[in-house]
């Protein structure tokens, strides 16, 4: 490639990067903040996205996740409960709704969500863990220690699954912003995949 053509190519790439950066929305900023653990900022950004479009379920899920991580469990139940009603087959909001109920010591509500989660098209390890936890919670009121152990174990399973997907999807990712395409399993927005989304 001649020097002028290389210069034009670099200019196009830089222009595209600026264009994409300028197109970032409140939802996209919320996703970035959530991924980086800036939960207060994520909640604010998802709130802005919902003010623009109250029916945007992915923003509602993001808000619920941020609220959960801020220990605002009552608020998280409200947001995630609405999300589960809107998208009952999506795994992540249902799992974190169960976890929020557990944090609020409502074992029966948590068990119902975990039973429903175990019946969804999720990774077998997640389904098995959710089923075992639902059975345990159905046996009667657990002391704080065992209940928190169940909650943190399920949260660790969710983190494991997210990290697994990210590792498997990384080689297929297009150099571009993470908001192009969402993982259809509902766990993590990771980019555009030219050969489809690989399943773990």
Tab-separated table of C-alpha atoms in Angstrom:
chain	number	residue	atom	x	y	z
A	1	UNK	CA	0.000	0.000	0.000
A	2	UNK	CA	1.399	3.426	-0.902
A	3	UNK	CA	1.938	6.016	1.871
A	4	UNK	CA	-1.068	8.183	0.862
A	5	UNK	CA	-3.379	5.142	0.894
A	6	UNK	CA	-2.011	4.072	4.292
A	7	UNK	CA	-2.701	7.568	5.579
A	8	UNK	CA	-6.279	7.444	4.259
A	9	UNK	CA	-6.798	4.033	5.906
A	10	UNK	CA	-5.504	5.307	9.241
A	11	UNK	CA	-7.751	8.333	8.917
A	12	UNK	CA	-10.771	6.144	8.243
A	13	UNK	CA	-10.006	3.947	11.255
A	14	UNK	CA	-9.528	6.984	13.492
A	15	UNK	CA	-12.721	8.550	12.155
A	16	UNK	CA	-14.661	5.355	12.783
A	17	UNK	CA	-13.302	5.143	16.339
A	18	UNK	CA	-14.357	8.744	17.027
A	19	UNK	CA	-17.769	8.127	15.502
A	20	UNK	CA	-18.308	5.031	17.620
A	21	UNK	CA	-17.099	6.769	20.753
A	22	UNK	CA	-19.482	9.635	20.055
A	23	UNK	CA	-22.383	7.235	19.672
A	24	UNK	CA	-22.045	5.873	23.215
A	25	UNK	CA	-25.348	6.098	25.059
A	26	UNK	CA	-26.266	6.110	28.723
A	27	UNK	CA	-26.923	2.367	28.452
A	28	UNK	CA	-23.480	1.694	26.960
A	29	UNK	CA	-21.794	3.781	29.664
A	30	UNK	CA	-23.820	1.820	32.222
A	31	UNK	CA	-22.626	-1.489	30.788
A	32	UNK	CA	-19.006	-0.353	30.960
A	33	UNK	CA	-19.385	0.895	34.530
A	34	UNK	CA	-21.106	-2.336	35.575
A	35	UNK	CA	-18.367	-4.468	34.010
A	36	UNK	CA	-15.694	-2.398	35.778
A	37	UNK	CA	-17.422	-2.571	39.166
A	38	UNK	CA	-18.467	1.093	39.333
A	39	UNK	CA	-21.948	0.209	40.512
A	40	UNK	CA	-23.145	3.644	41.639
A	41	UNK	CA	-22.295	5.093	38.231
A	42	UNK	CA	-23.829	2.073	36.488
A	43	UNK	CA	-27.097	2.519	38.380
A	44	UNK	CA	-27.207	6.203	37.454
A	45	UNK	CA	-26.521	5.512	33.781
A	46	UNK	CA	-29.086	2.723	33.540
A	47	UNK	CA	-31.571	5.037	35.243
A	48	UNK	CA	-30.920	7.598	32.503
A	49	UNK	CA	-31.426	4.933	29.835
A	50	UNK	CA	-34.742	3.940	31.400
A	51	UNK	CA	-35.847	7.570	31.569
A	52	UNK	CA	-35.312	7.714	27.794
A	53	UNK	CA	-36.991	4.334	27.181
A	54	UNK	CA	-38.896	2.849	30.164
A	55	UNK	CA	-39.501	-0.395	28.240
A	56	UNK	CA	-35.796	-1.117	27.699
A	57	UNK	CA	-35.392	-4.458	29.470
A	58	UNK	CA	-31.600	-4.706	29.179
A	59	UNK	CA	-31.294	-1.370	31.011
A	60	UNK	CA	-33.693	-2.660	33.668
A	61	UNK	CA	-31.539	-5.778	34.097
A	62	UNK	CA	-28.396	-3.650	34.326
A	63	UNK	CA	-30.030	-1.404	36.930
A	64	UNK	CA	-31.079	-4.441	38.973
A	65	UNK	CA	-27.567	-5.913	38.851
A	66	UNK	CA	-26.020	-2.611	39.928
A	67	UNK	CA	-28.532	-2.312	42.777
A	68	UNK	CA	-27.782	-5.872	43.872
A	69	UNK	CA	-24.044	-5.164	44.002
A	70	UNK	CA	-24.735	-1.980	45.984
A	71	UNK	CA	-26.618	-4.119	48.550
A	72	UNK	CA	-29.830	-2.256	47.674
A	73	UNK	CA	-31.690	-5.556	47.701
A	74	UNK	CA	-35.265	-4.225	47.903
A	75	UNK	CA	-34.621	-1.993	44.886
A	76	UNK	CA	-32.944	-4.893	43.072
A	77	UNK	CA	-35.997	-7.103	43.655
A	78	UNK	CA	-38.182	-4.396	42.111
A	79	UNK	CA	-36.007	-3.942	39.018
A	80	UNK	CA	-35.169	-7.611	38.467
A	81	UNK	CA	-38.734	-8.702	39.183
A	82	UNK	CA	-39.967	-6.430	36.386
A	83	UNK	CA	-37.240	-7.757	34.095
A	84	UNK	CA	-38.172	-11.382	34.810
A	85	UNK	CA	-41.816	-10.631	33.994
A	86	UNK	CA	-40.706	-9.075	30.693
A	87	UNK	CA	-38.183	-11.782	29.719
A	88	UNK	CA	-38.996	-14.931	31.731
A	89	UNK	CA	-36.552	-17.100	29.756
A	90	UNK	CA	-33.516	-14.928	30.454
A	91	UNK	CA	-31.250	-16.518	33.063
A	92	UNK	CA	-29.253	-13.667	34.589
A	93	UNK	CA	-32.080	-11.502	35.976
A	94	UNK	CA	-33.815	-14.586	37.387
A	95	UNK	CA	-30.650	-15.755	39.149
A	96	UNK	CA	-29.930	-12.357	40.669
A	97	UNK	CA	-33.583	-11.970	41.654
A	98	UNK	CA	-33.201	-15.229	43.600
A	99	UNK	CA	-29.981	-13.933	45.172
A	100	UNK	CA	-31.651	-10.668	46.184
A	101	UNK	CA	-34.499	-12.611	47.792
A	102	UNK	CA	-31.929	-14.701	49.660
A	103	UNK	CA	-30.205	-11.546	50.911
A	104	UNK	CA	-33.621	-10.397	52.178
A	105	UNK	CA	-34.130	-13.778	53.913
A	106	UNK	CA	-37.101	-14.732	51.723
A	107	UNK	CA	-36.136	-18.347	51.115
A	108	UNK	CA	-39.448	-19.365	49.566
A	109	UNK	CA	-39.309	-16.659	46.885
A	110	UNK	CA	-35.640	-17.455	46.211
A	111	UNK	CA	-36.416	-21.173	45.857
A	112	UNK	CA	-39.193	-20.446	43.330
A	113	UNK	CA	-36.826	-18.403	41.173
A	114	UNK	CA	-34.098	-21.052	41.393
A	115	UNK	CA	-36.519	-23.820	40.415
A	116	UNK	CA	-37.557	-21.778	37.388
A	117	UNK	CA	-33.893	-21.077	36.567
A	118	UNK	CA	-33.046	-24.792	36.684
A	119	UNK	CA	-35.683	-25.373	33.992
A	120	UNK	CA	-34.231	-22.801	31.582
A	121	UNK	CA	-31.745	-23.411	28.785
A	122	UNK	CA	-28.667	-22.620	30.889
A	123	UNK	CA	-25.305	-24.276	31.400
A	124	UNK	CA	-25.863	-27.686	33.070
A	125	UNK	CA	-23.610	-26.732	35.969
A	126	UNK	CA	-25.708	-23.627	36.682
A	127	UNK	CA	-28.932	-25.624	36.379
A	128	UNK	CA	-27.661	-28.331	38.753
A	129	UNK	CA	-26.468	-25.809	41.322
A	130	UNK	CA	-29.757	-23.903	41.152
A	131	UNK	CA	-31.755	-27.126	41.564
A	132	UNK	CA	-29.715	-28.244	44.583
A	133	UNK	CA	-30.014	-24.826	46.197
A	134	UNK	CA	-33.783	-24.738	45.637
A	135	UNK	CA	-34.120	-28.160	47.270
A	136	UNK	CA	-32.039	-27.081	50.268
A	137	UNK	CA	-33.997	-23.849	50.686
A	138	UNK	CA	-37.246	-25.814	50.581
A	139	UNK	CA	-36.257	-27.876	53.630
A	140	UNK	CA	-36.892	-25.021	56.037
A	141	UNK	CA	-35.404	-21.805	57.334
A	142	UNK	CA	-31.615	-21.800	57.177
A	143	UNK	CA	-29.404	-19.946	59.653
A	144	UNK	CA	-27.657	-16.842	58.327
A	145	UNK	CA	-24.312	-18.592	57.715
A	146	UNK	CA	-25.579	-21.438	55.506
A	147	UNK	CA	-27.987	-19.101	53.683
A	148	UNK	CA	-25.165	-16.686	52.865
A	149	UNK	CA	-23.011	-19.622	51.772
A	150	UNK	CA	-25.718	-20.656	49.295
A	151	UNK	CA	-26.044	-17.084	48.019
A	152	UNK	CA	-22.311	-16.549	47.559
A	153	UNK	CA	-21.876	-19.986	45.956
A	154	UNK	CA	-24.531	-19.180	43.366
A	155	UNK	CA	-22.972	-15.778	42.760
A	156	UNK	CA	-19.602	-17.488	42.222
A	157	UNK	CA	-21.222	-19.836	39.688
A	158	UNK	CA	-22.575	-16.828	37.778
A	159	UNK	CA	-19.105	-15.218	37.791
A	160	UNK	CA	-17.535	-18.483	36.606
A	161	UNK	CA	-19.998	-18.740	33.730
A	162	UNK	CA	-19.456	-15.136	32.692
A	163	UNK	CA	-15.676	-15.573	32.728
A	164	UNK	CA	-15.988	-18.812	30.754
A	165	UNK	CA	-18.048	-17.105	28.067
A	166	UNK	CA	-15.647	-14.183	27.894
A	167	UNK	CA	-12.677	-16.532	27.475
A	168	UNK	CA	-14.416	-18.567	24.769
A	169	UNK	CA	-15.744	-15.550	22.910
A	170	UNK	CA	-12.581	-13.433	23.023
A	171	UNK	CA	-10.960	-15.019	19.910
A	172	UNK	CA	-14.144	-14.336	17.921
A	173	UNK	CA	-14.561	-10.729	18.918
A	174	UNK	CA	-14.466	-7.960	16.361
A	175	UNK	CA	-12.394	-4.882	17.165
A	176	UNK	CA	-15.306	-2.699	18.117
A	177	UNK	CA	-17.471	-1.574	20.997
A	178	UNK	CA	-18.937	-4.171	23.315
A	179	UNK	CA	-22.516	-3.113	22.652
A	180	UNK	CA	-22.853	-4.403	19.058
A	181	UNK	CA	-24.411	-7.757	19.970
A	182	UNK	CA	-25.562	-9.360	23.196
A	183	UNK	CA	-24.949	-12.967	24.127
A	184	UNK	CA	-28.351	-14.606	23.474
A	185	UNK	CA	-28.042	-16.593	26.708
A	186	UNK	CA	-28.391	-13.272	28.477
A	187	UNK	CA	-25.166	-13.335	30.482
A	188	UNK	CA	-22.731	-10.880	29.000
A	189	UNK	CA	-22.609	-8.278	26.210
A	190	UNK	CA	-19.299	-9.081	24.579
A	191	UNK	CA	-19.226	-7.897	21.013
A	192	UNK	CA	-19.790	-8.998	17.436
A	193	UNK	CA	-18.986	-12.591	16.481
A	194	UNK	CA	-18.422	-13.220	12.765
A	195	UNK	CA	-19.024	-16.955	13.094
A	196	UNK	CA	-21.851	-16.877	15.611
A	197	UNK	CA	-21.766	-17.082	19.379
A	198	UNK	CA	-19.915	-20.187	20.599
A	199	UNK	CA	-21.597	-22.083	23.423
A	200	UNK	CA	-19.655	-23.423	26.413
